[in-house]
mmCIF file with all atom_site columns, C-alpha atoms in Angstrom:
data_model
loop_
_atom_site.group_PDB
_atom_site.id
_atom_site.type_symbol
_atom_site.label_atom_id
_atom_site.label_alt_id
_atom_site.label_comp_id
_atom_site.label_asym_id
_atom_site.label_entity_id
_atom_site.label_seq_id
_atom_site.pdbx_PDB_ins_code
_atom_site.Cartn_x
_atom_site.Cartn_y
_atom_site.Cartn_z
_atom_site.occupancy
_atom_site.B_iso_or_equiv
_atom_site.pdbx_formal_charge
_atom_site.auth_seq_id
_atom_site.auth_comp_id
_atom_site.auth_asym_id
_atom_site.auth_atom_id
_atom_site.pdbx_PDB_model_num
ATOM 1   C CA . MET A 1 1   ? 14.526 -63.820 159.416 1.00 0.00 ? 21  MET A CA 1
ATOM 2   C CA . THR A 1 2   ? 16.926 -62.651 161.888 1.00 0.00 ? 22  THR A CA 1
ATOM 3   C CA . PRO A 1 3   ? 20.061 -60.491 160.257 1.00 0.00 ? 23  PRO A CA 1
ATOM 4   C CA . GLN A 1 4   ? 22.987 -62.227 161.771 1.00 0.00 ? 24  GLN A CA 1
ATOM 5   C CA . ARG A 1 5   ? 27.442 -60.479 161.669 1.00 0.00 ? 25  ARG A CA 1
ATOM 6   C CA . SER A 1 6   ? 28.726 -62.331 158.845 1.00 0.00 ? 26  SER A CA 1
ATOM 7   C CA . LEU A 1 7   ? 32.520 -63.474 158.792 1.00 0.00 ? 27  LEU A CA 1
ATOM 8   C CA . PHE A 1 8   ? 32.588 -63.786 154.898 1.00 0.00 ? 28  PHE A CA 1
ATOM 9   C CA . TRP A 1 9   ? 30.675 -59.991 155.046 1.00 0.00 ? 29  TRP A CA 1
ATOM 10  C CA . SER A 1 10  ? 32.719 -58.969 158.096 1.00 0.00 ? 30  SER A CA 1
ATOM 11  C CA . ALA A 1 11  ? 36.136 -60.115 155.770 1.00 0.00 ? 31  ALA A CA 1
ATOM 12  C CA . ALA A 1 12  ? 34.933 -58.614 152.832 1.00 0.00 ? 32  ALA A CA 1
ATOM 13  C CA . PHE A 1 13  ? 34.570 -55.393 153.678 1.00 0.00 ? 33  PHE A CA 1
ATOM 14  C CA . ARG A 1 14  ? 37.650 -54.920 155.669 1.00 0.00 ? 34  ARG A CA 1
ATOM 15  C CA . LEU A 1 15  ? 38.986 -55.714 152.497 1.00 0.00 ? 35  LEU A CA 1
ATOM 16  C CA . THR A 1 16  ? 37.093 -53.418 150.386 1.00 0.00 ? 36  THR A CA 1
ATOM 17  C CA . TYR A 1 17  ? 37.971 -50.487 152.742 1.00 0.00 ? 37  TYR A CA 1
ATOM 18  C CA . ALA A 1 18  ? 41.834 -51.749 152.969 1.00 0.00 ? 38  ALA A CA 1
ATOM 19  C CA . ILE A 1 19  ? 42.279 -51.070 149.149 1.00 0.00 ? 39  ILE A CA 1
ATOM 20  C CA . LEU A 1 20  ? 40.177 -47.583 149.505 1.00 0.00 ? 40  LEU A CA 1
ATOM 21  C CA . ARG A 1 21  ? 42.654 -46.711 151.966 1.00 0.00 ? 41  ARG A CA 1
ATOM 22  C CA . MET A 1 22  ? 45.896 -47.905 149.724 1.00 0.00 ? 42  MET A CA 1
ATOM 23  C CA . THR A 1 23  ? 44.116 -45.326 146.586 1.00 0.00 ? 43  THR A CA 1
ATOM 24  C CA . ASP A 1 24  ? 43.431 -42.908 149.310 1.00 0.00 ? 44  ASP A CA 1
ATOM 25  C CA . LEU A 1 25  ? 45.235 -40.153 147.157 1.00 0.00 ? 45  LEU A CA 1
ATOM 26  C CA . LEU A 1 26  ? 43.717 -40.919 144.221 1.00 0.00 ? 46  LEU A CA 1
ATOM 27  C CA . VAL A 1 27  ? 40.429 -41.252 145.458 1.00 0.00 ? 47  VAL A CA 1
ATOM 28  C CA . ARG A 1 28  ? 40.792 -37.859 146.382 1.00 0.00 ? 48  ARG A CA 1
ATOM 29  C CA . TRP A 1 29  ? 42.231 -36.314 143.638 1.00 0.00 ? 49  TRP A CA 1
ATOM 30  C CA . SER A 1 30  ? 39.456 -38.266 141.437 1.00 0.00 ? 50  SER A CA 1
ATOM 31  C CA . TRP A 1 31  ? 36.487 -36.808 143.794 1.00 0.00 ? 51  TRP A CA 1
ATOM 32  C CA . ALA A 1 32  ? 38.005 -33.170 143.656 1.00 0.00 ? 52  ALA A CA 1
ATOM 33  C CA . GLN A 1 33  ? 37.784 -32.831 139.926 1.00 0.00 ? 53  GLN A CA 1
ATOM 34  C CA . GLY A 1 34  ? 34.225 -33.317 140.181 1.00 0.00 ? 54  GLY A CA 1
ATOM 35  C CA . GLY A 1 35  ? 33.288 -35.564 141.908 1.00 0.00 ? 55  GLY A CA 1
ATOM 36  C CA . LEU A 1 36  ? 32.477 -38.823 142.623 1.00 0.00 ? 56  LEU A CA 1
ATOM 37  C CA . GLY A 1 37  ? 28.722 -40.477 142.455 1.00 0.00 ? 57  GLY A CA 1
ATOM 38  C CA . ILE A 1 38  ? 27.147 -39.686 145.346 1.00 0.00 ? 58  ILE A CA 1
ATOM 39  C CA . THR A 1 39  ? 30.537 -39.273 147.822 1.00 0.00 ? 59  THR A CA 1
ATOM 40  C CA . ALA A 1 40  ? 30.566 -36.161 149.704 1.00 0.00 ? 60  ALA A CA 1
ATOM 41  C CA . GLU A 1 41  ? 33.591 -35.178 152.499 1.00 0.00 ? 61  GLU A CA 1
ATOM 42  C CA . LEU A 1 42  ? 32.531 -35.590 155.540 1.00 0.00 ? 62  LEU A CA 1
ATOM 43  C CA . THR A 1 43  ? 34.479 -32.967 158.404 1.00 0.00 ? 63  THR A CA 1
ATOM 44  C CA . ILE A 1 44  ? 33.734 -34.576 161.831 1.00 0.00 ? 64  ILE A CA 1
ATOM 45  C CA . PRO A 1 45  ? 35.790 -33.585 165.329 1.00 0.00 ? 65  PRO A CA 1
ATOM 46  C CA . GLY A 1 46  ? 37.860 -36.095 167.377 1.00 0.00 ? 66  GLY A CA 1
ATOM 47  C CA . ARG A 1 47  ? 35.843 -37.589 169.816 1.00 0.00 ? 67  ARG A CA 1
ATOM 48  C CA . HIS A 1 48  ? 39.167 -37.332 172.152 1.00 0.00 ? 68  HIS A CA 1
ATOM 49  C CA . SER A 1 49  ? 41.172 -34.714 169.541 1.00 0.00 ? 69  SER A CA 1
ATOM 50  C CA . ARG A 1 50  ? 38.571 -32.620 168.577 1.00 0.00 ? 70  ARG A CA 1
ATOM 51  C CA . ARG A 1 51  ? 40.708 -32.066 165.496 1.00 0.00 ? 71  ARG A CA 1
ATOM 52  C CA . PRO A 1 52  ? 38.883 -31.287 162.354 1.00 0.00 ? 72  PRO A CA 1
ATOM 53  C CA . ARG A 1 53  ? 38.874 -35.252 160.753 1.00 0.00 ? 73  ARG A CA 1
ATOM 54  C CA . THR A 1 54  ? 37.743 -35.880 156.704 1.00 0.00 ? 74  THR A CA 1
ATOM 55  C CA . VAL A 1 55  ? 36.338 -38.524 155.433 1.00 0.00 ? 75  VAL A CA 1
ATOM 56  C CA . LEU A 1 56  ? 34.995 -39.278 151.579 1.00 0.00 ? 76  LEU A CA 1
ATOM 57  C CA . VAL A 1 57  ? 31.359 -41.410 152.729 1.00 0.00 ? 77  VAL A CA 1
ATOM 58  C CA . GLY A 1 58  ? 28.185 -41.868 149.938 1.00 0.00 ? 78  GLY A CA 1
ATOM 59  C CA . ILE A 1 59  ? 25.301 -39.499 151.176 1.00 0.00 ? 79  ILE A CA 1
ATOM 60  C CA . LEU A 1 60  ? 22.102 -41.867 150.892 1.00 0.00 ? 80  LEU A CA 1
ATOM 61  C CA . GLY A 1 61  ? 19.546 -40.155 149.696 1.00 0.00 ? 81  GLY A CA 1
ATOM 62  C CA . THR A 1 62  ? 15.720 -41.482 150.194 1.00 0.00 ? 82  THR A CA 1
ATOM 63  C CA . GLY A 1 63  ? 12.078 -39.889 149.978 1.00 0.00 ? 83  GLY A CA 1
ATOM 64  C CA . ASP A 1 64  ? 12.570 -39.075 153.578 1.00 0.00 ? 84  ASP A CA 1
ATOM 65  C CA . GLY A 1 65  ? 15.877 -37.870 154.132 1.00 0.00 ? 85  GLY A CA 1
ATOM 66  C CA . SER A 1 66  ? 20.057 -37.753 153.017 1.00 0.00 ? 86  SER A CA 1
ATOM 67  C CA . TYR A 1 67  ? 21.843 -40.495 155.023 1.00 0.00 ? 87  TYR A CA 1
ATOM 68  C CA . VAL A 1 68  ? 25.374 -41.717 155.855 1.00 0.00 ? 88  VAL A CA 1
ATOM 69  C CA . GLY A 1 69  ? 26.936 -45.098 157.149 1.00 0.00 ? 89  GLY A CA 1
ATOM 70  C CA . HIS A 1 70  ? 29.016 -47.996 157.362 1.00 0.00 ? 90  HIS A CA 1
ATOM 71  C CA . PRO A 1 71  ? 28.838 -51.110 156.328 1.00 0.00 ? 91  PRO A CA 1
ATOM 72  C CA . ASN A 1 72  ? 30.655 -53.496 158.385 1.00 0.00 ? 92  ASN A CA 1
ATOM 73  C CA . GLY A 1 73  ? 29.637 -52.019 162.134 1.00 0.00 ? 93  GLY A CA 1
ATOM 74  C CA . ALA A 1 74  ? 31.361 -48.409 163.936 1.00 0.00 ? 94  ALA A CA 1
ATOM 75  C CA . ALA A 1 75  ? 34.322 -47.203 162.720 1.00 0.00 ? 95  ALA A CA 1
ATOM 76  C CA . GLU A 1 76  ? 36.396 -44.422 163.495 1.00 0.00 ? 96  GLU A CA 1
ATOM 77  C CA . TRP A 1 77  ? 34.509 -41.782 161.469 1.00 0.00 ? 97  TRP A CA 1
ATOM 78  C CA . THR A 1 78  ? 31.342 -43.127 162.923 1.00 0.00 ? 98  THR A CA 1
ATOM 79  C CA . ARG A 1 79  ? 32.530 -43.418 166.382 1.00 0.00 ? 99  ARG A CA 1
ATOM 80  C CA . ASN A 1 80  ? 33.532 -39.521 166.090 1.00 0.00 ? 100 ASN A CA 1
ATOM 81  C CA . LEU A 1 81  ? 30.459 -38.072 164.522 1.00 0.00 ? 101 LEU A CA 1
ATOM 82  C CA . ALA A 1 82  ? 28.754 -40.428 167.030 1.00 0.00 ? 102 ALA A CA 1
ATOM 83  C CA . ALA A 1 83  ? 30.213 -38.230 169.622 1.00 0.00 ? 103 ALA A CA 1
ATOM 84  C CA . ALA A 1 84  ? 30.539 -35.210 167.991 1.00 0.00 ? 104 ALA A CA 1
ATOM 85  C CA . SER A 1 85  ? 26.355 -35.225 166.834 1.00 0.00 ? 105 SER A CA 1
ATOM 86  C CA . ARG A 1 86  ? 27.160 -32.753 163.954 1.00 0.00 ? 106 ARG A CA 1
ATOM 87  C CA . VAL A 1 87  ? 29.114 -32.645 160.825 1.00 0.00 ? 107 VAL A CA 1
ATOM 88  C CA . VAL A 1 88  ? 30.400 -30.578 157.897 1.00 0.00 ? 108 VAL A CA 1
ATOM 89  C CA . VAL A 1 89  ? 28.792 -32.204 154.883 1.00 0.00 ? 109 VAL A CA 1
ATOM 90  C CA . ARG A 1 90  ? 31.509 -30.611 151.301 1.00 0.00 ? 110 ARG A CA 1
ATOM 91  C CA . LEU A 1 91  ? 30.645 -31.898 147.714 1.00 0.00 ? 111 LEU A CA 1
ATOM 92  C CA . PRO A 1 92  ? 33.156 -30.829 145.432 1.00 0.00 ? 112 PRO A CA 1
ATOM 93  C CA . GLY A 1 93  ? 33.641 -27.328 144.355 1.00 0.00 ? 113 GLY A CA 1
ATOM 94  C CA . GLY A 1 94  ? 30.536 -26.864 146.911 1.00 0.00 ? 114 GLY A CA 1
ATOM 95  C CA . PRO A 1 95  ? 29.845 -24.888 149.831 1.00 0.00 ? 115 PRO A CA 1
ATOM 96  C CA . ALA A 1 96  ? 30.147 -26.268 153.730 1.00 0.00 ? 116 ALA A CA 1
ATOM 97  C CA . THR A 1 97  ? 27.505 -26.763 155.723 1.00 0.00 ? 117 THR A CA 1
ATOM 98  C CA . VAL A 1 98  ? 26.475 -28.167 158.741 1.00 0.00 ? 118 VAL A CA 1
ATOM 99  C CA . HIS A 1 99  ? 24.386 -31.210 159.659 1.00 0.00 ? 119 HIS A CA 1
ATOM 100 C CA . ARG A 1 100 ? 23.383 -32.469 163.228 1.00 0.00 ? 120 ARG A CA 1
ATOM 101 C CA . ALA A 1 101 ? 23.801 -36.166 162.875 1.00 0.00 ? 121 ALA A CA 1
ATOM 102 C CA . THR A 1 102 ? 21.290 -38.661 164.491 1.00 0.00 ? 122 THR A CA 1
ATOM 103 C CA . ARG A 1 103 ? 21.893 -42.480 165.139 1.00 0.00 ? 123 ARG A CA 1
ATOM 104 C CA . LEU A 1 104 ? 19.409 -44.452 163.629 1.00 0.00 ? 124 LEU A CA 1
ATOM 105 C CA . PRO A 1 105 ? 18.326 -47.290 165.479 1.00 0.00 ? 125 PRO A CA 1
ATOM 106 C CA . ILE A 1 106 ? 17.411 -51.015 164.078 1.00 0.00 ? 126 ILE A CA 1
ATOM 107 C CA . GLY A 1 107 ? 13.437 -50.415 162.453 1.00 0.00 ? 127 GLY A CA 1
ATOM 108 C CA . ALA A 1 108 ? 12.159 -49.236 158.897 1.00 0.00 ? 128 ALA A CA 1
ATOM 109 C CA . GLU A 1 109 ? 14.499 -45.774 158.642 1.00 0.00 ? 129 GLU A CA 1
ATOM 110 C CA . ARG A 1 110 ? 17.496 -47.875 159.332 1.00 0.00 ? 130 ARG A CA 1
ATOM 111 C CA . SER A 1 111 ? 16.762 -50.189 156.534 1.00 0.00 ? 131 SER A CA 1
ATOM 112 C CA . ALA A 1 112 ? 15.267 -47.965 154.089 1.00 0.00 ? 132 ALA A CA 1
ATOM 113 C CA . ALA A 1 113 ? 18.930 -46.596 154.420 1.00 0.00 ? 133 ALA A CA 1
ATOM 114 C CA . ILE A 1 114 ? 20.880 -49.626 153.455 1.00 0.00 ? 134 ILE A CA 1
ATOM 115 C CA . ALA A 1 115 ? 18.379 -50.153 151.279 1.00 0.00 ? 135 ALA A CA 1
ATOM 116 C CA . ALA A 1 116 ? 19.341 -46.657 149.134 1.00 0.00 ? 136 ALA A CA 1
ATOM 117 C CA . ALA A 1 117 ? 22.664 -47.869 149.696 1.00 0.00 ? 137 ALA A CA 1
ATOM 118 C CA . GLY A 1 118 ? 22.224 -51.028 147.496 1.00 0.00 ? 138 GLY A CA 1
ATOM 119 C CA . ARG A 1 119 ? 20.653 -49.258 144.975 1.00 0.00 ? 139 ARG A CA 1
ATOM 120 C CA . GLN A 1 120 ? 22.057 -45.658 145.088 1.00 0.00 ? 140 GLN A CA 1
ATOM 121 C CA . GLN A 1 121 ? 26.152 -46.931 145.551 1.00 0.00 ? 141 GLN A CA 1
ATOM 122 C CA . PRO A 1 122 ? 28.301 -47.375 141.980 1.00 0.00 ? 142 PRO A CA 1
ATOM 123 C CA . TRP A 1 123 ? 29.390 -50.577 140.548 1.00 0.00 ? 143 TRP A CA 1
ATOM 124 C CA . PRO A 1 124 ? 30.624 -52.693 141.879 1.00 0.00 ? 144 PRO A CA 1
ATOM 125 C CA . GLY A 1 125 ? 29.358 -50.498 145.756 1.00 0.00 ? 145 GLY A CA 1
ATOM 126 C CA . ASN A 1 126 ? 25.367 -51.689 144.614 1.00 0.00 ? 146 ASN A CA 1
ATOM 127 C CA . TRP A 1 127 ? 26.214 -55.406 144.909 1.00 0.00 ? 147 TRP A CA 1
ATOM 128 C CA . LEU A 1 128 ? 27.766 -54.976 147.505 1.00 0.00 ? 148 LEU A CA 1
ATOM 129 C CA . TYR A 1 129 ? 26.117 -53.482 149.845 1.00 0.00 ? 149 TYR A CA 1
ATOM 130 C CA . THR A 1 130 ? 22.551 -55.809 147.661 1.00 0.00 ? 150 THR A CA 1
ATOM 131 C CA . ALA A 1 131 ? 24.872 -59.079 148.767 1.00 0.00 ? 151 ALA A CA 1
ATOM 132 C CA . ALA A 1 132 ? 25.527 -58.374 152.025 1.00 0.00 ? 152 ALA A CA 1
ATOM 133 C CA . ARG A 1 133 ? 22.193 -57.095 153.287 1.00 0.00 ? 153 ARG A CA 1
ATOM 134 C CA . ARG A 1 134 ? 21.627 -59.125 156.100 1.00 0.00 ? 154 ARG A CA 1
ATOM 135 C CA . HIS A 1 135 ? 25.074 -58.678 157.435 1.00 0.00 ? 155 HIS A CA 1
ATOM 136 C CA . ILE A 1 136 ? 24.993 -54.812 157.010 1.00 0.00 ? 156 ILE A CA 1
ATOM 137 C CA . GLU A 1 137 ? 21.753 -54.765 158.938 1.00 0.00 ? 157 GLU A CA 1
ATOM 138 C CA . ALA A 1 138 ? 23.072 -56.977 161.167 1.00 0.00 ? 158 ALA A CA 1
ATOM 139 C CA . VAL A 1 139 ? 25.724 -54.368 162.165 1.00 0.00 ? 159 VAL A CA 1
ATOM 140 C CA . GLY A 1 140 ? 25.527 -51.864 160.236 1.00 0.00 ? 160 GLY A CA 1
ATOM 141 C CA . GLU A 1 141 ? 26.339 -48.285 161.383 1.00 0.00 ? 161 GLU A CA 1
ATOM 142 C CA . TYR A 1 142 ? 24.009 -45.446 160.323 1.00 0.00 ? 162 TYR A CA 1
ATOM 143 C CA . PHE A 1 143 ? 22.879 -41.424 160.736 1.00 0.00 ? 163 PHE A CA 1
ATOM 144 C CA . ARG A 1 144 ? 20.129 -39.766 159.270 1.00 0.00 ? 164 ARG A CA 1
ATOM 145 C CA . LEU A 1 145 ? 21.217 -36.032 158.330 1.00 0.00 ? 165 LEU A CA 1
ATOM 146 C CA . ASP A 1 146 ? 19.264 -33.108 159.558 1.00 0.00 ? 166 ASP A CA 1
ATOM 147 C CA . GLY A 1 147 ? 20.632 -29.708 157.646 1.00 0.00 ? 167 GLY A CA 1
ATOM 148 C CA . GLY A 1 148 ? 20.315 -25.988 158.558 1.00 0.00 ? 168 GLY A CA 1
ATOM 149 C CA . VAL A 1 149 ? 21.869 -26.668 162.024 1.00 0.00 ? 169 VAL A CA 1
#
């Protein structure tokens, strides 16, 4: 069965991320106090301005590496990441590390990263990623992070 974009899941993710934007200050404060599960801060230069932009995202781990992505297709931060190909990753209270980011084509590695999101996101994100798997496979933007750059 070929993955397909779903209008329902597109709307559900837009609503979810709108709520997260409204609670951004609280989420960032909570993250700074000691973390929120798999959440890390990414700093990426803007593709036009080149000014640093930060976003909190989940770092997904598989046996083969670390990944970041957006389940609902390209977002501003994924467009910036694709243009920059390098990202600074910081965990709460930890040092910043620079990583090379490589966009994943449709295939086994990308599917493994998407499956990891369904297992590793805290509730209710894990449920959302699992239920919307076909939609995410069709439109999600995912990147492998290679460290030590």
